Coordinates of C-alpha atoms in Angstrom, one line a residue:
M1030 CA 52.6 16.3 21.1
A1031 CA 55.5 15.1 22.9
R1032 CA 55.9 16.3 26.4
E1033 CA 59.3 18.1 25.6
Q1034 CA 57.2 20.6 22.5
W1035 CA 54.6 22.0 25.0
G1036 CA 56.6 24.8 25.8
T1037 CA 56.8 25.3 22.0
F1038 CA 53.2 25.8 21.7
Q1039 CA 52.3 27.8 24.9
D1040 CA 51.6 31.1 23.5
D1041 CA 49.8 29.4 20.5
A1042 CA 47.5 27.4 23.1
Q1043 CA 47.0 30.7 25.1
E1044 CA 45.7 32.5 22.7
V1045 CA 43.0 29.6 22.3
A1046 CA 42.5 29.5 25.5
T1047 CA 41.7 33.4 25.2
L1048 CA 39.6 33.1 22.2
L1049 CA 37.6 30.7 23.6
Q1050 CA 37.1 32.6 27.3
S1051 CA 38.5 29.6 29.0
H1052 CA 35.3 27.6 28.4
P1053 CA 36.0 24.1 29.2
L1054 CA 33.7 22.4 27.0
A1055 CA 34.7 24.4 24.4
L1056 CA 38.6 23.4 25.1
I1057 CA 37.7 20.3 25.2
Q1058 CA 36.3 20.4 22.0
A1059 CA 38.8 22.5 19.9
G1060 CA 41.6 19.8 21.7
A1061 CA 39.9 17.0 20.0
Y1062 CA 39.5 18.7 16.6
I1063 CA 43.0 19.5 16.6
S1064 CA 44.0 16.0 17.9
R1065 CA 42.3 14.5 14.9
A1066 CA 45.4 16.7 12.5
H1067 CA 42.7 19.1 11.0
C1068 CA 44.8 21.9 12.1
T1069 CA 47.7 22.9 14.0
I1070 CA 47.0 25.0 17.5
A1071 CA 48.3 28.0 15.5
E1072 CA 46.0 27.6 12.8
Y1073 CA 42.9 26.9 15.1
P1074 CA 42.1 30.8 15.5
G1075 CA 41.4 30.7 11.8
V1076 CA 38.9 27.6 11.9
F1077 CA 37.1 28.9 14.7
D1078 CA 36.7 32.6 12.8
R1079 CA 35.7 31.0 9.8
Q1080 CA 32.8 28.8 12.0
R1081 CA 31.9 31.8 14.5
K1082 CA 30.4 33.8 10.8
R1083 CA 29.0 31.2 9.7
L1084 CA 27.0 30.8 13.0
L1085 CA 26.3 34.7 12.7
K1086 CA 25.1 34.3 9.5
F1087 CA 22.5 31.4 9.7
R1088 CA 22.5 30.8 13.7
P1089 CA 22.5 34.2 15.0
K1090 CA 20.5 33.2 18.1
Q1091 CA 23.2 30.7 19.2
A1092 CA 26.2 32.7 17.8
Q1093 CA 25.3 35.5 20.6
S1094 CA 24.3 33.4 23.2
R1095 CA 26.0 32.9 26.1
Y1096 CA 27.4 29.4 24.8
G1097 CA 28.0 31.2 21.5
D1098 CA 31.9 30.1 21.4
V1099 CA 31.3 26.7 22.6
F1100 CA 28.7 26.1 20.0
T1101 CA 31.2 27.2 17.0
T1102 CA 33.6 24.6 18.5
F1103 CA 31.0 22.4 17.9
E1104 CA 30.1 23.8 14.5
A1105 CA 34.1 23.4 13.6
S1106 CA 33.5 19.3 14.0
A1107 CA 30.0 19.4 11.8
A1108 CA 31.6 20.8 9.4
L1109 CA 34.3 18.4 8.8
L1110 CA 31.7 15.9 8.6
Q1111 CA 29.8 17.4 6.0
V1112 CA 32.6 17.6 3.8
S1113 CA 33.6 14.5 3.9
Q1114 CA 32.6 11.7 1.8
E1115 CA 33.2 8.9 3.9
E1116 CA 30.0 6.9 4.6
V1117 CA 31.0 6.7 8.3
A1118 CA 31.2 10.7 8.5
K1119 CA 27.1 10.6 6.9
D1120 CA 26.1 7.7 9.3
A1121 CA 27.6 10.0 12.2
L1122 CA 25.8 13.2 11.0
Q1123 CA 22.4 11.6 10.8
L1124 CA 23.1 9.9 14.4
L1125 CA 23.6 13.3 15.8
S1126 CA 20.7 14.5 14.5
M1127 CA 18.6 11.8 16.1
L1128 CA 20.7 12.3 19.3
G1129 CA 19.7 16.0 18.9
I1130 CA 15.9 15.0 18.9
C1131 CA 16.7 12.8 22.1
A1132 CA 17.4 13.7 25.1
A1133 CA 20.6 14.4 26.7
S1134 CA 21.0 11.3 29.1
R1135 CA 22.2 7.8 28.7
L1136 CA 20.4 6.0 25.5
P1137 CA 20.5 2.1 25.2
L1138 CA 21.9 2.9 21.4
Q1139 CA 22.8 -0.6 20.4
R1140 CA 20.2 -2.5 21.8
L1141 CA 17.8 0.0 20.0
F1142 CA 19.2 -0.5 17.0
E1143 CA 19.3 -4.4 17.3
E1144 CA 15.6 -4.3 18.0
G1145 CA 15.0 -2.5 15.4
W1146 CA 16.5 -4.6 12.8
K1147 CA 14.5 -7.3 14.3
G1148 CA 11.5 -5.6 14.0
A1149 CA 11.9 -4.3 10.6
Q1150 CA 12.3 -8.3 9.9
A1151 CA 8.9 -8.9 11.5
V1152 CA 6.6 -6.0 9.5
P1153 CA 4.9 -7.0 7.4
S1154 CA 5.9 -6.6 3.6
Y1155 CA 3.4 -4.7 2.4
T1156 CA 2.6 -1.0 2.0
S1157 CA -0.7 0.0 2.4
S1158 CA -2.4 2.2 -0.9
N1159 CA -4.4 4.0 1.4
K1160 CA -2.0 7.6 2.8
D1161 CA -4.3 7.8 5.8
H1162 CA -4.7 4.3 6.5
F1163 CA -4.0 3.6 10.1
G1164 CA -3.2 -0.1 10.9
D1165 CA -0.6 -1.8 11.3
L1166 CA 3.6 -0.6 11.0
D1167 CA 4.2 -1.5 7.1
T1168 CA 7.3 -1.4 5.0
W1169 CA 6.8 2.7 4.5
H1170 CA 7.9 2.5 8.4
V1171 CA 10.8 0.3 7.5
S1172 CA 12.0 2.9 4.5
H1173 CA 12.3 5.2 7.1
L1174 CA 14.5 3.9 9.5
P1175 CA 17.9 5.0 9.9
T1176 CA 20.3 3.9 7.1
L1177 CA 22.8 2.9 9.4
L1178 CA 20.7 0.7 10.5
E1179 CA 20.8 -1.5 7.0
A1180 CA 17.0 -3.0 7.8
D1181 CA 17.5 -5.2 4.3
A1182 CA 20.3 -6.8 5.5
D1183 CA 20.2 -10.7 6.4
V1184 CA 21.8 -10.5 9.5
W1185 CA 22.1 -7.9 12.2
D1186 CA 25.2 -6.0 12.2
P1187 CA 26.4 -3.5 14.6
F1188 CA 29.8 -2.5 12.6
R1189 CA 28.3 1.5 11.2
L1190 CA 26.7 2.2 14.1
V1191 CA 29.6 1.7 16.2
E1192 CA 31.5 3.4 14.2
A1193 CA 29.7 6.2 14.0
V1194 CA 29.7 6.9 17.3
Q1195 CA 33.4 6.1 18.0
L1196 CA 33.8 8.7 15.2
L1197 CA 31.3 11.5 17.4
K1198 CA 33.5 10.2 20.3
S1199 CA 36.4 11.5 18.8
F1200 CA 35.0 15.2 18.2
S1201 CA 34.0 14.9 21.6
L1202 CA 30.4 15.3 20.7
V1203 CA 29.1 12.0 22.4
S1204 CA 30.1 9.9 25.2
A1205 CA 30.0 6.2 25.1
D1206 CA 30.2 3.1 27.5
T1207 CA 29.6 -0.5 27.3
H1208 CA 26.9 -2.6 29.2
D1209 CA 26.5 -6.4 28.5
D1210 CA 28.6 -5.6 25.5
L1211 CA 26.1 -3.4 24.3
L1212 CA 27.1 0.3 23.4
N1213 CA 25.3 3.0 25.4
V1214 CA 25.6 6.8 24.1
S1215 CA 24.9 10.2 26.3
M1216 CA 26.1 14.0 25.4
H1217 CA 26.6 17.2 27.2
P1218 CA 23.5 19.0 27.5
L1219 CA 24.7 21.9 25.7
T1220 CA 26.0 19.5 22.6
N1221 CA 22.4 18.3 22.6
A1222 CA 21.1 21.8 22.8
W1223 CA 23.0 22.6 20.2
A1224 CA 22.9 19.3 18.1
L1225 CA 18.4 20.1 18.1
D1226 CA 18.8 23.5 17.1
R1227 CA 21.5 23.5 13.6
L1228 CA 18.6 21.8 12.3
D1229 CA 16.1 23.8 10.2
A1230 CA 12.9 22.3 10.2
E1231 CA 12.9 19.8 7.5
A1232 CA 15.7 18.3 9.2
Q1233 CA 14.2 18.0 12.3
H1234 CA 11.3 16.4 10.7
N1235 CA 13.6 13.8 9.3
A1236 CA 15.6 13.6 12.4
W1237 CA 12.0 13.1 14.4
L1238 CA 10.8 10.7 11.8
A1239 CA 13.9 8.5 11.7
T1240 CA 13.7 8.1 15.2
G1241 CA 10.1 7.6 15.7
C1242 CA 10.2 4.7 13.5
L1243 CA 13.2 3.3 15.3
V1244 CA 11.3 3.2 18.6
A1245 CA 8.0 1.8 17.0
V1246 CA 9.6 -0.6 14.9
S1247 CA 12.3 -2.2 18.0
N1248 CA 8.8 -2.6 19.9
Y1249 CA 7.8 -4.9 17.7
R1250 CA 7.3 -7.3 20.3
Y1251 CA 5.7 -4.5 22.9
T1252 CA 8.2 -5.1 25.3
L1253 CA 10.4 -2.3 25.0
G1254 CA 8.8 -0.3 27.7
E1255 CA 9.4 -3.4 30.2
E1256 CA 12.9 -4.0 29.0
M1257 CA 14.3 -0.6 28.7
G1258 CA 11.8 2.0 30.0
R1259 CA 13.7 3.9 32.9
Q1260 CA 16.2 4.5 29.7
L1261 CA 13.8 5.3 27.1
Q1262 CA 11.3 7.3 28.8
P1263 CA 13.2 10.7 29.0
H1264 CA 14.3 10.4 25.5
L1265 CA 10.6 9.4 24.7
G1266 CA 9.6 12.3 26.6
V1267 CA 11.5 14.8 23.8
L1268 CA 10.0 12.9 20.9
A1269 CA 6.8 13.3 22.1
S1270 CA 7.1 16.9 22.7
L1271 CA 8.2 18.1 19.0
D1272 CA 5.4 20.9 17.5
M1273 CA 2.7 19.0 15.6
N1274 CA 3.4 20.5 12.3
L1275 CA 7.2 19.2 12.5
M1276 CA 6.1 15.7 13.4
F1277 CA 3.7 15.5 10.5
A1278 CA 5.0 17.8 7.8
S1279 CA 4.1 16.6 4.5
K1280 CA 4.2 12.6 5.1
P1281 CA 0.8 10.9 5.3
P1282 CA -1.3 11.4 8.5
G1283 CA -2.3 7.8 9.3
K1284 CA 1.6 6.6 8.8
I1285 CA 2.8 9.4 11.1
T1286 CA 0.0 8.9 13.8
R1287 CA 0.9 5.3 14.1
I1288 CA 4.5 6.2 14.8
I1289 CA 2.9 9.0 17.7
K1290 CA 0.3 5.7 19.1
E1291 CA 3.5 3.5 19.5
C1292 CA 5.0 6.3 21.0
G1293 CA 2.4 6.6 23.1
W1294 CA 1.6 3.5 24.3
L1295 CA 5.3 3.2 25.2
L1296 CA 4.7 6.4 27.2
C1297 CA 1.8 4.7 28.6
T1298 CA 3.5 2.0 29.9
M1299 CA 6.1 3.9 31.3
R1300 CA 3.2 5.9 33.0
D1301 CA 4.0 9.1 31.9
D1302 CA 0.6 10.0 32.4
M1303 CA 1.2 14.1 31.8
K1304 CA 3.3 13.9 29.2
L1305 CA 1.2 11.5 27.1
K1306 CA -2.0 14.1 27.7
D1307 CA -0.2 16.8 27.0
L1308 CA 0.6 14.3 23.8
M1309 CA -2.8 13.2 22.8
D1310 CA -4.7 16.9 23.3
R1311 CA -2.1 17.9 20.8
L1312 CA -3.0 15.4 18.8
L1313 CA -6.6 15.5 18.7
L1314 CA -6.2 19.0 18.6
Y1315 CA -4.4 19.1 15.2
L1316 CA -6.6 16.0 13.6
N1317 CA -9.6 17.9 14.7
L1318 CA -10.8 15.3 16.7
D1319 CA -13.8 15.5 19.1
P1320 CA -12.5 14.8 22.5
L1321 CA -16.3 13.2 23.3
F1322 CA -17.2 11.6 20.2
V1323 CA -15.0 8.6 18.5
D1324 CA -14.4 9.4 14.8
E1325 CA -14.4 5.2 13.4
K1326 CA -11.1 6.2 11.2
W1327 CA -9.5 7.1 14.1
Q1328 CA -10.4 5.0 16.8
H1329 CA -7.2 3.7 17.3
V1330 CA -6.2 7.3 18.8
Y1331 CA -9.4 7.2 21.0
N1332 CA -8.8 3.6 22.4
L1333 CA -5.2 5.5 23.3
Y1334 CA -6.9 8.8 24.7
A1335 CA -9.5 6.5 26.7
Q1336 CA -6.5 4.9 28.7
N1337 CA -4.6 7.9 29.3
L1338 CA -7.7 9.4 30.8
K1339 CA -8.5 6.4 32.9
D1340 CA -4.7 6.7 34.2
C1341 CA -4.8 10.6 35.3
G1342 CA -8.3 9.4 37.1
K1343 CA -11.0 10.6 34.4
A1344 CA -12.4 6.7 34.8
K1345 CA -16.0 8.6 33.7
E1346 CA -15.2 10.2 30.9
A1347 CA -12.8 7.1 29.5
V1348 CA -16.0 4.5 29.9
A1349 CA -17.8 7.2 27.3
L1350 CA -15.0 7.5 24.3
L1351 CA -14.5 2.8 25.1
E1352 CA -17.9 2.2 24.9
Q1353 CA -18.0 4.0 21.6
V1354 CA -15.0 2.2 20.3
V1355 CA -16.0 -1.1 21.5
L1356 CA -19.6 -0.6 19.6
I1357 CA -17.8 -0.4 16.6
R1358 CA -15.6 -3.2 16.7
E1359 CA -18.4 -5.2 17.7
Q1360 CA -20.5 -4.1 14.7
K1361 CA -17.0 -4.3 12.7
L1362 CA -15.2 -7.4 13.5
A1363 CA -15.7 -11.2 14.7
E1364 CA -16.4 -12.0 18.8
F1365 CA -13.0 -13.4 18.4
H1366 CA -10.9 -10.8 16.8
P1367 CA -7.9 -9.6 19.3
D1368 CA -8.5 -6.1 19.0
R1369 CA -12.4 -6.6 19.4
L1370 CA -11.7 -8.8 22.9
S1371 CA -8.7 -6.2 23.4
S1372 CA -11.2 -3.1 23.4
Q1373 CA -13.3 -5.1 25.7
H1374 CA -10.8 -5.8 28.0
Q1375 CA -9.9 -2.2 28.4
L1376 CA -13.9 -1.0 29.0
A1377 CA -14.2 -4.0 31.8
M1378 CA -10.9 -2.2 34.0
T1379 CA -12.3 1.2 33.3
Y1380 CA -15.6 0.0 34.2
L1381 CA -13.8 -1.2 37.3
D1382 CA -12.1 2.0 38.2
N1383 CA -15.7 3.8 37.4
G1384 CA -17.4 1.8 39.6
Q1385 CA -19.5 -0.3 37.6
I1386 CA -18.9 -3.3 38.7
E1387 CA -21.6 -5.9 37.8
R1388 CA -21.1 -4.3 34.1
A1389 CA -17.1 -5.2 34.3
L1390 CA -18.5 -8.4 35.8
S1391 CA -20.7 -9.5 33.1
L1392 CA -18.1 -8.4 29.7
L1393 CA -14.9 -10.1 31.7
E1394 CA -16.8 -13.3 32.0
Q1395 CA -17.7 -13.0 27.9
V1396 CA -13.9 -12.4 27.0
T1397 CA -12.3 -14.1 29.3
L1398 CA -14.9 -17.8 28.1
I1399 CA -13.7 -16.7 24.4
Q1400 CA -9.8 -16.4 25.4
E1401 CA -10.2 -19.9 27.3
Q1402 CA -11.4 -21.6 24.0
T1403 CA -8.8 -19.7 21.3
L1404 CA -5.8 -19.3 23.5
A1405 CA -3.3 -20.7 25.2
E1406 CA -3.5 -21.0 28.9
N1407 CA -0.3 -19.1 29.4
H1408 CA -1.0 -16.4 26.5
L1409 CA -0.6 -13.0 28.3
D1410 CA -3.6 -11.7 26.7
R1411 CA -5.7 -14.8 28.8
L1412 CA -4.1 -14.5 31.7
A1413 CA -4.7 -10.2 31.8
S1414 CA -8.3 -11.1 31.4
Q1415 CA -8.1 -13.7 34.1
H1416 CA -6.6 -10.8 36.2
V1417 CA -9.0 -8.3 35.8
L1418 CA -11.5 -10.7 36.3
S1419 CA -10.1 -11.6 39.3
R1420 CA -9.9 -7.8 40.3
A1421 CA -13.5 -7.6 39.8
Y1422 CA -14.8 -10.5 41.6
M1423 CA -13.1 -9.2 45.0
E1424 CA -14.7 -5.8 44.6
N1425 CA -17.6 -7.6 44.1
G1426 CA -16.9 -9.8 47.5
Q1427 CA -16.7 -13.0 45.7
I1428 CA -13.4 -13.3 47.6
E1429 CA -13.1 -16.7 47.5
K1430 CA -13.4 -17.1 43.8
A1431 CA -10.5 -14.5 43.2
L1432 CA -8.5 -16.3 45.0
S1433 CA -8.7 -19.6 43.2
L1434 CA -8.5 -17.7 40.2
L1435 CA -5.3 -15.5 40.9
E1436 CA -3.4 -18.5 42.0
Q1437 CA -4.2 -20.0 38.9
V1438 CA -2.7 -16.7 37.2
V1439 CA 0.3 -16.4 39.3
Q1440 CA 1.5 -20.1 39.2
I1441 CA 1.3 -19.6 35.6
V1442 CA 2.6 -16.2 35.8
E1443 CA 6.1 -17.4 37.9
Q1444 CA 6.8 -20.6 35.8
T1445 CA 6.6 -18.5 32.3
L1446 CA 7.9 -15.0 33.1
A1447 CA 10.9 -13.3 34.6
E1448 CA 10.7 -12.0 38.0
N1449 CA 10.5 -8.5 37.1
H1450 CA 8.1 -8.6 34.4
P1451 CA 5.2 -6.0 34.7
A1452 CA 2.3 -8.8 34.6
R1453 CA 3.7 -11.1 37.0
L1454 CA 4.4 -8.5 39.5
A1455 CA 0.9 -7.0 39.2
S1456 CA -0.9 -10.7 39.8
Q1457 CA 1.4 -11.1 42.6
H1458 CA 0.2 -7.7 43.5
V1459 CA -3.9 -8.6 43.5
L1460 CA -3.3 -12.0 45.0
A1461 CA -1.3 -10.4 47.8
R1462 CA -4.7 -7.7 48.3
A1463 CA -6.9 -11.2 48.1
Y1464 CA -4.9 -12.7 50.8
M1465 CA -5.6 -9.7 52.8
E1466 CA -8.9 -9.5 52.0
N1467 CA -9.3 -13.1 53.2
G1468 CA -7.6 -12.5 56.2
Q1469 CA -4.0 -14.2 55.3
I1470 CA -2.1 -11.3 56.6
E1471 CA 1.3 -13.0 56.8
K1472 CA 1.2 -14.4 53.5
A1473 CA -0.2 -11.2 51.5
L1474 CA 2.7 -9.2 53.6
S1475 CA 5.4 -11.6 52.1
L1476 CA 4.0 -11.6 48.4
L1477 CA 3.9 -7.7 48.8
E1478 CA 7.2 -7.5 50.6
Q1479 CA 8.3 -9.5 47.8
V1480 CA 6.7 -7.1 44.6
V1481 CA 8.1 -4.3 46.5
Q1482 CA 11.7 -5.1 46.9
I1483 CA 11.8 -6.1 43.0
E1484 CA 9.7 -2.8 42.0
E1485 CA 12.3 -0.5 43.6
Q1486 CA 15.1 -1.9 41.4
T1487 CA 13.0 -2.0 38.3
L1488 CA 11.1 1.4 38.3
A1489 CA 11.0 4.8 38.7
E1490 CA 9.8 6.2 42.7
N1491 CA 7.3 8.2 41.0
H1492 CA 6.0 5.5 38.8
P1493 CA 2.5 4.6 39.8
D1494 CA 2.2 1.0 39.9
R1495 CA 5.3 1.3 42.3
L1496 CA 3.3 3.8 44.6
T1497 CA 0.2 1.4 44.2
S1498 CA 2.4 -1.5 45.8
L1499 CA 3.5 0.7 48.5
D1500 CA 0.3 1.7 49.4
V1501 CA -1.0 -1.6 50.0
L1502 CA 2.2 -2.8 51.9
A1503 CA 1.3 0.2 54.0
Y1504 CA -2.4 -1.1 54.6
A1505 CA -0.6 -4.3 55.6
Y1506 CA 1.5 -3.5 57.8
R1507 CA -1.1 -1.6 59.3
A1508 CA -3.6 -4.7 59.4
N1509 CA -1.0 -6.4 61.1
G1510 CA -0.5 -4.0 63.5
Q1511 CA 2.4 -2.3 62.5
V1512 CA 1.0 1.2 62.0
E1513 CA 4.3 3.1 62.5
K1514 CA 5.9 1.4 60.0
A1515 CA 3.0 1.8 57.9
V1516 CA 3.0 5.6 58.3
S1517 CA 6.7 5.5 57.3
L1518 CA 5.8 4.0 53.8
L1519 CA 2.6 5.6 53.1
E1520 CA 4.1 9.1 54.0
P1521 CA 6.6 9.6 51.1
V1522 CA 3.8 8.1 48.5
V1523 CA 2.0 10.7 49.6
Q1524 CA 4.7 13.4 49.1
I1525 CA 5.2 12.0 45.7
E1526 CA 1.5 11.7 44.4
E1527 CA 1.1 15.7 45.3
Q1528 CA 3.7 16.5 43.4
I1529 CA 2.8 14.3 40.6
L1530 CA -1.1 14.1 40.5
A1531 CA -3.7 16.4 39.7
K1532 CA -5.7 17.4 43.4
D1533 CA -8.8 15.4 42.5
H1534 CA -6.8 12.2 41.1
P1535 CA -8.4 8.8 42.7
D1536 CA -5.3 7.4 43.8
R1537 CA -4.1 10.7 45.8
L1538 CA -7.2 11.2 47.4
I1539 CA -6.9 7.3 48.2
S1540 CA -3.5 7.6 49.6
Q1541 CA -4.3 10.7 52.0
F1542 CA -7.4 8.8 53.2
N1543 CA -5.2 5.9 54.4
L1544 CA -2.7 8.2 55.7
A1545 CA -4.9 10.1 57.5
V1546 CA -7.0 6.8 59.7
Y1547 CA -3.4 5.4 59.8
L1548 CA -2.1 8.8 61.6
R1549 CA -5.3 9.0 63.5
Q1550 CA -4.5 5.3 65.3
L1551 CA -1.3 6.7 66.3
K1552 CA -2.7 9.7 68.3
R1553 CA -1.8 11.9 65.3
R1554 CA -4.8 13.6 65.5
D1555 CA -4.5 17.3 64.4
A1556 CA -2.6 15.7 61.4
A1557 CA -5.0 13.1 60.4
L1558 CA -8.0 15.7 60.7
Q1559 CA -6.5 18.6 58.7
M1560 CA -5.5 15.6 55.7
L1561 CA -9.1 14.3 56.0
K1562 CA -10.7 17.5 55.9
H1563 CA -8.5 18.2 52.4
V1564 CA -9.8 15.1 51.0
V1565 CA -13.5 15.8 51.8
E1566 CA -13.1 19.2 50.5
V1567 CA -11.8 18.3 47.2
E1568 CA -14.3 15.1 46.8
R1569 CA -17.1 17.6 47.5
Q1570 CA -15.7 19.2 44.6
V1571 CA -15.7 16.6 42.1
F1572 CA -18.3 13.9 43.7
D1573 CA -21.9 14.4 44.1
E1574 CA -23.3 13.5 47.0
T1575 CA -24.0 10.2 46.1
H1576 CA -20.6 9.2 45.6
P1577 CA -19.5 6.7 47.7
D1578 CA -16.5 7.6 48.2
R1579 CA -17.3 11.2 49.0
I1580 CA -20.0 9.2 51.5
R1581 CA -17.7 7.2 53.0
S1582 CA -15.2 10.5 53.7
E1583 CA -17.5 12.5 55.3
K1584 CA -18.7 10.1 57.1
W1585 CA -14.9 9.3 59.2
L1586 CA -14.4 13.0 58.9
K1587 CA -17.2 13.7 61.6
V1588 CA -15.7 10.3 63.5
F1589 CA -12.8 12.2 63.5
E1590 CA -14.2 15.3 64.7
D1591 CA -16.4 14.3 67.0
E1592 CA -13.1 12.4 68.6
M1593 CA -11.0 15.8 68.6
V1594 CA -14.6 16.8 71.2
E1595 CA -14.1 13.7 73.2
A1596 CA -10.5 13.5 72.8
G1597 CA -10.3 12.9 76.8
S1598 CA -12.7 10.0 76.8
A1599 CA -11.8 6.1 76.6
N1600 CA -15.0 5.3 75.3
Y1601 CA -17.6 7.2 73.2
T1602 CA -20.2 7.3 70.8
V1603 CA -20.7 8.8 67.2
I1604 CA -24.6 9.1 66.0
E1605 CA -24.6 10.1 62.6
S1606 CA -27.6 12.4 62.6
D1607 CA -28.6 11.1 58.9
G1608 CA -28.9 7.6 60.5
F1609 CA -26.7 6.1 58.7
W1610 CA -24.7 4.7 62.0
E1611 CA -23.9 4.8 65.5
Y1612 CA -20.0 3.4 66.6
S1613 CA -18.3 2.9 70.1
E1614 CA -14.4 3.3 69.8
N1615 CA -14.0 -0.7 69.3
E1616 CA -16.6 -1.1 66.5
I1617 CA -15.2 2.1 64.5
V1618 CA -11.5 0.5 64.3
E1619 CA -13.2 -3.1 63.4
T1620 CA -15.3 -1.1 60.8
E1621 CA -12.1 0.7 59.3
S1622 CA -11.1 -2.3 57.9
A1623 CA -14.1 -3.3 56.1
E1624 CA -14.5 -0.2 54.9
M1625 CA -10.8 0.6 54.1
S1626 CA -10.8 -2.4 51.8
K1627 CA -13.7 -1.5 49.8
R1628 CA -12.1 2.3 49.5
R1629 CA -8.8 0.7 48.2
T1630 CA -9.2 1.0 44.8
K1631 CA -5.9 1.8 43.3
S1632 CA -5.7 -0.5 39.9
R1633 CA -3.0 -2.6 38.4

């Protein structure tokens, strides 16, 4: 419309503005509709009235909400897409439904679709005849990918996806931007809410199925979480929150569970532990599975469930389940089968977290021996097992053996993996810990500072791996005499963990214990004592009296309390009534380092 014509339409524009109560988003929607020449500005009130009546009939809750006028303008745009016979309109509607199943935040859509097409080519060309089969992804999952992806095409072509996005954008239903020449899409939260609410139960299931298959098939290289984790996490959270009845609907349980499992492992990689816990609790309930005893048919579900228990600080419960999974696989699979080795590796890691060092060592040495015979030296599975074996050596006091193996692993990963690859960072993290155990503080600091710097760029501030690295870096600063720097680093870690972890989570208790010790060293005795009292109170609720962490914390609480009494004395003695030990001030400082290194058990 030419500027000189604006006055001609002023009355009509005012009528539309009044009709839409001057709501900015509704006005944008109306403007987009009119600008595509679907009606004149004078005709728009009639279009709005028809869509309003439709909303009142089929979506009364939406129509009567405070955003009813906005939803009506959305429906006007959707109605045009529905009556169109063009392929791009159908693609746009399917994409709109899928975006409604996701979060409103920025989604790397083109990258996800491209990975989905590549994954479709990698999926085995068969479909299991068993409708409850719970194996790998197959052509059933490929057949339920979004049609505009064109999974059967010889080459990847983003044309239909880009056209669909541009059509939605022209109606102001989405926003789009490009990064590295790839298209990203986001939505206004109201548009996103409408896009979901306009779908009936069947349509929601179909949208979830297409989106879930896209995510699962896209992860064919098992690197999706590493490459797009921070952007994908809010969307996976929404996908995982859908009602189980809607997820399963009338589709084969085994096929649907495979999708849920793939999404679940992604949440696990991203360490969205609470979201995954909710998903697994609801899945076990829906499938009527016993959380304590493994059903062989659903062993893959229990594998993920056990990992989540471990990540939530429930290592004892995870061990009980994984021992059952390992027993099943040892009876059914050859000793070099990847699934058998994977579950043994997972069990060994959980043994470590549960303090069962000898069992972990025995199992890991067995696994690594087989992998050294069957896998290349730079194979990630082999490196992962060697990494965990190094941790076990450290926990067992075999520092030189741990260092030798870790330096070998780190040398390989630094040659083969990107500097921000999680496996590389984890190995560098554990090597730094080994350096500290060996008294090589400067080496440890240099490596940890490098790891932390990269993780600050790649991981969310509440990601457990990032928090663990900060915690260990704080310990390194403290060991180097930089106690104030250690406290300034650890205090935010404790604050975040108090928000995201249960009060009895081992990682939270470890950080609080460490911070109490550092505060004491800065003579902030009241704060140190209060924090350690809290740790002991929680540990007395969750640990029996013989648990080493509880014993250690109670001993140090006695030290702290006696120090408050003897605060005016430069040298004092603490004699434990049960005969555990006798300390002078210098002995406390020296022993703290050894005790802390034993307690420093956050796993990576």
